[in-house]
Short mmCIF file of C-alpha atoms and ligand atoms in Angstrom, two decimals:
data_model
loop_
_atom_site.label_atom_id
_atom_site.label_comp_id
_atom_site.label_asym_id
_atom_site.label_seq_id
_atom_site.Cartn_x
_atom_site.Cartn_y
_atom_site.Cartn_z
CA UNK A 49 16.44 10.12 13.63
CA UNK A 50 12.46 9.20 14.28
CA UNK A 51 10.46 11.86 14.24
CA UNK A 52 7.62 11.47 16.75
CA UNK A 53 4.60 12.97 16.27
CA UNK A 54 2.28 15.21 17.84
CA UNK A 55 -1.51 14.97 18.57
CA UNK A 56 -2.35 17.59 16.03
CA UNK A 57 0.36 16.31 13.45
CA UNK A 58 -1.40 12.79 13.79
CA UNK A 59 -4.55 14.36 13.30
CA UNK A 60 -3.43 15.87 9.94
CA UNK A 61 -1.64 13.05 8.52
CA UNK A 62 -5.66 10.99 10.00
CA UNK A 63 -7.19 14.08 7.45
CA UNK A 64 -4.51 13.03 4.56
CA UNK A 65 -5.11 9.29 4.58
CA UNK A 66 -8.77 9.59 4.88
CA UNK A 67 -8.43 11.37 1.82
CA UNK A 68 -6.46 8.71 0.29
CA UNK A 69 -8.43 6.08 1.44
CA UNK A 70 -11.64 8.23 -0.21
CA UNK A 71 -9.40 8.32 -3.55
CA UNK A 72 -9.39 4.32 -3.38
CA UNK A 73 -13.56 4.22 -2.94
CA UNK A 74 -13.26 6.44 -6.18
CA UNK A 75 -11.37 4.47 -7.59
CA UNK A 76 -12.91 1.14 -6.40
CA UNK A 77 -16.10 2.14 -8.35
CA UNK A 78 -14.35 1.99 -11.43
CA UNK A 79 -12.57 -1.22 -10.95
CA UNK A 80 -13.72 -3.60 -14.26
CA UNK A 81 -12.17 -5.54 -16.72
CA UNK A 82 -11.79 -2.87 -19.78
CA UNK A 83 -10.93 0.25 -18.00
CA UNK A 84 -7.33 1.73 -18.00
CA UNK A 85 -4.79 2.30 -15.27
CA UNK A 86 -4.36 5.77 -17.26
CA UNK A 87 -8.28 6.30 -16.63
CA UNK A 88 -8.02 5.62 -12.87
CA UNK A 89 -4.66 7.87 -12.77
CA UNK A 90 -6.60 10.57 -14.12
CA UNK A 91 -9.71 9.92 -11.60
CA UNK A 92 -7.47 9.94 -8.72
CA UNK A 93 -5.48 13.45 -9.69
CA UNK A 94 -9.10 15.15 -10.09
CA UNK A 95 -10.53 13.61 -7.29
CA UNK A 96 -7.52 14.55 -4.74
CA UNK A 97 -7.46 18.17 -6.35
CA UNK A 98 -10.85 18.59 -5.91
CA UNK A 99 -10.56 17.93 -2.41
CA UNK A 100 -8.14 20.44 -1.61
CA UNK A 101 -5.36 18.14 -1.69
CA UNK A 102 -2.33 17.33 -4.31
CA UNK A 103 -1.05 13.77 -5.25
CA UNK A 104 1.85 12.69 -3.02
CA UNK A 105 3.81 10.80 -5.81
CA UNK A 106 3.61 13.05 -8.72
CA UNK A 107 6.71 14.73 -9.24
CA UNK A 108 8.66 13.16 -6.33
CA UNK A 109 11.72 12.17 -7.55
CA UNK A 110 10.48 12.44 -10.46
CA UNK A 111 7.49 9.70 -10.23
CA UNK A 112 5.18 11.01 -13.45
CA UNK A 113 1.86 10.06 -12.30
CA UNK A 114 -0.54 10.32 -9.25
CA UNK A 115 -0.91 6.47 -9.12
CA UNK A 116 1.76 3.97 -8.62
CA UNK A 117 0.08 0.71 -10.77
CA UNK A 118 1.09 -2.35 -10.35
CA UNK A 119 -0.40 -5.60 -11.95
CA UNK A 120 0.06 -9.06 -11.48
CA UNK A 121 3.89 -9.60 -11.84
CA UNK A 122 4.70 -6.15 -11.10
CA UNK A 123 5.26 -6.04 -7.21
CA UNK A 124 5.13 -1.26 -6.77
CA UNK A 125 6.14 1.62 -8.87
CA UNK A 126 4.18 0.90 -12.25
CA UNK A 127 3.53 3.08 -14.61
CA UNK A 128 -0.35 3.58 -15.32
CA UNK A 129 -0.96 2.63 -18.59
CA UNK A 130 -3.36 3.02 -21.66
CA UNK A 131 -3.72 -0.55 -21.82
CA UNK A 132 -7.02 -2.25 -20.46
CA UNK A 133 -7.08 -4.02 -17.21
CA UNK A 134 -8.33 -7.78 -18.14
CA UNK A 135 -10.51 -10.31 -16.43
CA UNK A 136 -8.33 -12.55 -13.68
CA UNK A 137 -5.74 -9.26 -13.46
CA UNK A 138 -4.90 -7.98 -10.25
CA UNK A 139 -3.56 -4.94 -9.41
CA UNK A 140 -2.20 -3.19 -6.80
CA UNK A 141 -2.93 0.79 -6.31
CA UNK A 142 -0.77 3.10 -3.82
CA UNK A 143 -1.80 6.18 -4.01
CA UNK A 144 -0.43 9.86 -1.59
CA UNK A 145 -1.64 12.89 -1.08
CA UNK A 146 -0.17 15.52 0.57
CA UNK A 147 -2.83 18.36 2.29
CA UNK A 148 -2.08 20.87 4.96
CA UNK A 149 1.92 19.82 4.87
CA UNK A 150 1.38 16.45 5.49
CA UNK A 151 1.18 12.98 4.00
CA UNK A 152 -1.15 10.44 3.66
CA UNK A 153 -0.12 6.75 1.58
CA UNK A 154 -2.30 3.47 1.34
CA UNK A 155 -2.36 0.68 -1.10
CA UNK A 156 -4.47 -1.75 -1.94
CA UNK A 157 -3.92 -5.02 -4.61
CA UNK A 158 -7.58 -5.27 -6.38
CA UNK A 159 -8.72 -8.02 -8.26
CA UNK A 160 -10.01 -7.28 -11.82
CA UNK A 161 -13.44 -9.62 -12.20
CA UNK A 162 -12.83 -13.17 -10.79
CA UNK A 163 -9.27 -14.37 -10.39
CA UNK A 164 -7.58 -17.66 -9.57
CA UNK A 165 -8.06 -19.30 -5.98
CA UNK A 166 -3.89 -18.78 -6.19
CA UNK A 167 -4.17 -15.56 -6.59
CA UNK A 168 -6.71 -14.82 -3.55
CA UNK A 169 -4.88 -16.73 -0.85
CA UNK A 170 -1.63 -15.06 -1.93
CA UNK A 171 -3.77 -11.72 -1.71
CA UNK A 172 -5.67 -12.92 1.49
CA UNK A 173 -2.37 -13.69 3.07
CA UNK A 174 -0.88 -10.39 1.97
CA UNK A 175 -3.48 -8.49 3.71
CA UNK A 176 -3.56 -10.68 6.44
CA UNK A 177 0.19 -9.94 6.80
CA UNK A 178 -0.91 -6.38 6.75
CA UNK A 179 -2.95 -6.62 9.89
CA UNK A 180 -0.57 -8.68 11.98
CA UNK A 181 2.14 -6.22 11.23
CA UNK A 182 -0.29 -3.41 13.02
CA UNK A 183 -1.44 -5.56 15.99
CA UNK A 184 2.52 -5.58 16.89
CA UNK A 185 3.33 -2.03 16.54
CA UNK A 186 2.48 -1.51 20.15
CA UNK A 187 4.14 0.80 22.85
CA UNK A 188 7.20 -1.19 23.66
CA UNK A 189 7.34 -3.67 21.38
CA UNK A 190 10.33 -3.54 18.70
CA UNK A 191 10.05 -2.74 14.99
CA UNK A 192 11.55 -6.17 14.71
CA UNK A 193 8.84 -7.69 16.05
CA UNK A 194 6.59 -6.14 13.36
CA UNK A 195 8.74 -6.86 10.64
CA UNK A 196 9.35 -10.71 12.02
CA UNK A 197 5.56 -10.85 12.53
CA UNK A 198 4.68 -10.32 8.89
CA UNK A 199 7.76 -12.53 7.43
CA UNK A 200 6.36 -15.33 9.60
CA UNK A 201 2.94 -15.08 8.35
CA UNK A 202 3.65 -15.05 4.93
CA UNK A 203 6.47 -17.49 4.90
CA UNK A 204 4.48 -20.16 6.93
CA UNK A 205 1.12 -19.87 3.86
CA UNK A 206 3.86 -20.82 1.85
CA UNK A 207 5.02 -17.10 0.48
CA UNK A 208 8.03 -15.17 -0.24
CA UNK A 209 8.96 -11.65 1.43
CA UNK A 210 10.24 -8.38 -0.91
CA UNK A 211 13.19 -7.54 0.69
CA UNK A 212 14.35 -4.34 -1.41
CA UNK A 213 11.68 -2.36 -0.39
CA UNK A 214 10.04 -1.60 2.68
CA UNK A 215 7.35 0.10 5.52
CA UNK A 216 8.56 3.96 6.30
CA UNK A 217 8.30 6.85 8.34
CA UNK A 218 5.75 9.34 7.04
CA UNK A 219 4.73 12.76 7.94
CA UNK A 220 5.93 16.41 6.80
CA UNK A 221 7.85 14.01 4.11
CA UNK A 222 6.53 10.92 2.45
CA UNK A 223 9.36 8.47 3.43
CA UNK A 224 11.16 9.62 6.83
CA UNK A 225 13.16 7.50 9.66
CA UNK A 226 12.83 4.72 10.20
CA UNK A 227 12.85 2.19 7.61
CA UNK A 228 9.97 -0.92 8.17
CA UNK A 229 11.35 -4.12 7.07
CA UNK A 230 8.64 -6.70 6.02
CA UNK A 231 11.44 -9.42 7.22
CA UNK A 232 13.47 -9.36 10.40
CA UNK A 233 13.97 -10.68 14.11
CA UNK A 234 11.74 -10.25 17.21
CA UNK A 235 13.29 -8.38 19.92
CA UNK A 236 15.31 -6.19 17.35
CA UNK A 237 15.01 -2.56 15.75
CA UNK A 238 14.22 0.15 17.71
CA UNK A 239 11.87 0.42 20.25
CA UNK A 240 8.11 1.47 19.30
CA UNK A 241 7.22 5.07 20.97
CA UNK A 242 3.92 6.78 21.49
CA UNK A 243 3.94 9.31 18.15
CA UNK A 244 5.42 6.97 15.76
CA UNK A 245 3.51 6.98 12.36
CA UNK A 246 4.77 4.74 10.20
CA UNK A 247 3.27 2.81 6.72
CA UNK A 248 3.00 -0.55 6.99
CA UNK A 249 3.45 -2.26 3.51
CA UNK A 250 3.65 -5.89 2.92
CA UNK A 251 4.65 -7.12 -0.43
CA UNK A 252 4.83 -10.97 -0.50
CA UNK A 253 5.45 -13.08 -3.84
CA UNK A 254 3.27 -15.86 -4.93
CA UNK A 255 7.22 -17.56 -6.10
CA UNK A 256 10.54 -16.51 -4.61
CA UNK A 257 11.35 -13.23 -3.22
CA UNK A 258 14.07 -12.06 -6.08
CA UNK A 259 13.12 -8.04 -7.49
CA UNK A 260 13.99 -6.84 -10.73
CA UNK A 261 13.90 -3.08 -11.83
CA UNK A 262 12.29 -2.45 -15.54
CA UNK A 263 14.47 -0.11 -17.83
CA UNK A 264 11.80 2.59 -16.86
CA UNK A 265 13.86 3.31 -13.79
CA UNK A 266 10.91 2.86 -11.43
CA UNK A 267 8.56 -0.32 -12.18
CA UNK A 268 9.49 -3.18 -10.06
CA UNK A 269 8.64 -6.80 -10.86
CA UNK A 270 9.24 -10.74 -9.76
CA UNK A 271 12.65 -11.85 -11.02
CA UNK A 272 10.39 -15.17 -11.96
CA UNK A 273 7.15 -13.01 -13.06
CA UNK A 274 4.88 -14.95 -10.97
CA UNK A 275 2.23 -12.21 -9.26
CA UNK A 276 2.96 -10.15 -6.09
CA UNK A 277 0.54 -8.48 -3.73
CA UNK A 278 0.90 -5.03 -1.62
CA UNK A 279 -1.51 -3.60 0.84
CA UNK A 280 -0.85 -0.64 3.08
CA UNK A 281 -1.80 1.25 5.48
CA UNK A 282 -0.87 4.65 7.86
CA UNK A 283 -0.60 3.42 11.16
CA UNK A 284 0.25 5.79 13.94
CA UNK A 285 1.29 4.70 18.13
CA UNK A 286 -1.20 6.97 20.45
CA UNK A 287 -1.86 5.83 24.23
CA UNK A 288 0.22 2.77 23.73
CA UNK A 289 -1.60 1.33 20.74
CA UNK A 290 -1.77 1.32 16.73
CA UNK A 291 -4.33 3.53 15.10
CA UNK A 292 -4.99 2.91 11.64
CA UNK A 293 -5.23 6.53 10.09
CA UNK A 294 -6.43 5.38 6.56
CA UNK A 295 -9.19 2.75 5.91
CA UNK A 296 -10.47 0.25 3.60
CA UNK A 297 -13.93 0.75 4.21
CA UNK A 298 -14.26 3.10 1.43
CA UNK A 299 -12.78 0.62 -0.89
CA UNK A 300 -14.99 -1.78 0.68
CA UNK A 301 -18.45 -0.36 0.59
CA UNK A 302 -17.91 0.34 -3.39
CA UNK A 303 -16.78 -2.87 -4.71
CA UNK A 304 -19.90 -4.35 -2.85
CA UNK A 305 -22.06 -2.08 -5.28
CA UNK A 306 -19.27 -2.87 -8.18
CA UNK A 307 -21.59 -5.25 -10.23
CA UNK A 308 -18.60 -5.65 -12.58
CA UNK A 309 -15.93 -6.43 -9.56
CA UNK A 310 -17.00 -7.79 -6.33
CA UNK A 311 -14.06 -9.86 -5.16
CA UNK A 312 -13.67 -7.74 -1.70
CA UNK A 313 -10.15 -9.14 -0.30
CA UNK A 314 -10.07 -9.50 3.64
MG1 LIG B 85 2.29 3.68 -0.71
MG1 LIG B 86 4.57 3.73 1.34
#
């Protein structure tokens, strides 16, 4: 069953993904060929703990870390890493936090120094599959039509569609009713309510669409190991229309003072 949400819930789960979306400015400041996904973990735990907060992901079900990291071929649930990230990388970063009892869950695919023109229009598409998804989760409207929205827009650039893993519910739990599909049918699904919050996540494949899971038990990557991108965002349904409850803009304002990484997708 959906659980819609209040006013003041919404406005907690707003406080929770501002938080996450401040954990990606962190984060985006560091950005640079040569650093570690292990470094950023660690940057993210401190900075959500400092803020009152604890990471979403660590410890549920088991996930080890406060970052899920995900580069190039990898399509969500990486492990950070010691390894460096290296020039023409990119990487995708969902991060949670939970504060006051609620959640908060965002990602965003960075590029590591300059990348291939492939790899941008796969990412621009991505994110632009991101946007169209929340411009149809409207009072009204179907989740079908979100879901058929996004599968359209990435198909038609040329792109394939993750279908093993999808948008969710969020709130007192990180995943809740009902499931987002970034593939489906206009007109289908259930009907969207005034309340719903939901996280809208795109993951589109520069090849074809085929998953594989690593022996790790979490990392998932392209069957043909060509790159994948994943943005996301909170999105809740208030007086008819979507309100984005986390933001880029953080992410945004420090990769434009990130001498070392600059390529701002969007
Ligand atoms: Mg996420
Ligand atoms: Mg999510």
């Amino acid at each position: 069953m959906i659980h819609l949400k209040t006013i003041e819930e919404i406005e907690l789960i707003r406080e929770s993904s501002l938080l996450v979306a401040k954990t990606h400015g962190e984060l985006a400041k560091h950005i640079r060929p040569g650093i570690s996904s292990m470094e950023l973990d660690r940057i993210a735990e401190t900075f959500i703990r400092d803020h009152g907060a604890v990471p979403g992901f660590k410890g549920y079900h088991g996930f080890p870390y406060t970052l899920c990291v995900s580069p190039n071929e990898v399509v969500v649930h990486g492990f950070p890493k010691e390894e460096p990230l290296q020039e023409g990388d990119i990487v995708s970063i969902d991060c949670g936090v939970l504060k006051n009892g609620y959640y908060g869950d965002s990602a965003y695919t960075f590029a590591v120094g300059e990348i291939s023109p492939e790899k941008k229009r796969m990412l621009k598409t991505t994110f632009q599959c991101l946007m169209i998804g929340i411009e149809q989760l409207v009072e009204g409207n179907t989740l079908g039509d979100v879901s058929w929205a996004i599968q359209n827009h990435a198909e038609k650039a040329g792109f394939s569609v993750v279908r093993e893993l999808v948008g969710h519910g969020l709130g007192r739990k990180l995943h809740e009713p009902p499931e987002l599909p970034n593939f489906g049918r206009k007109g289908k699904g259930s009907i969207i309510q005034n309340g719903l919050v939901v996280a809208i996540e795109p993951m589109i494949n520069m090849g074809k669409r085929f998953v594989v899971q690593e022996k790790d038990g979490w990392t998932i990557r392209t069957a043909d190991r060509k790159p994948s991108g994943h943005y996301e965002h909170t999105v809740a349904v208030l007086n008819g229309k979507a309100v984005t409850l986390s933001t880029f803009a953080f992410i945004e304002e420090s990769l434009k003072n990130n001498k070392h990484n600059s390529v701002i997708i969007g």
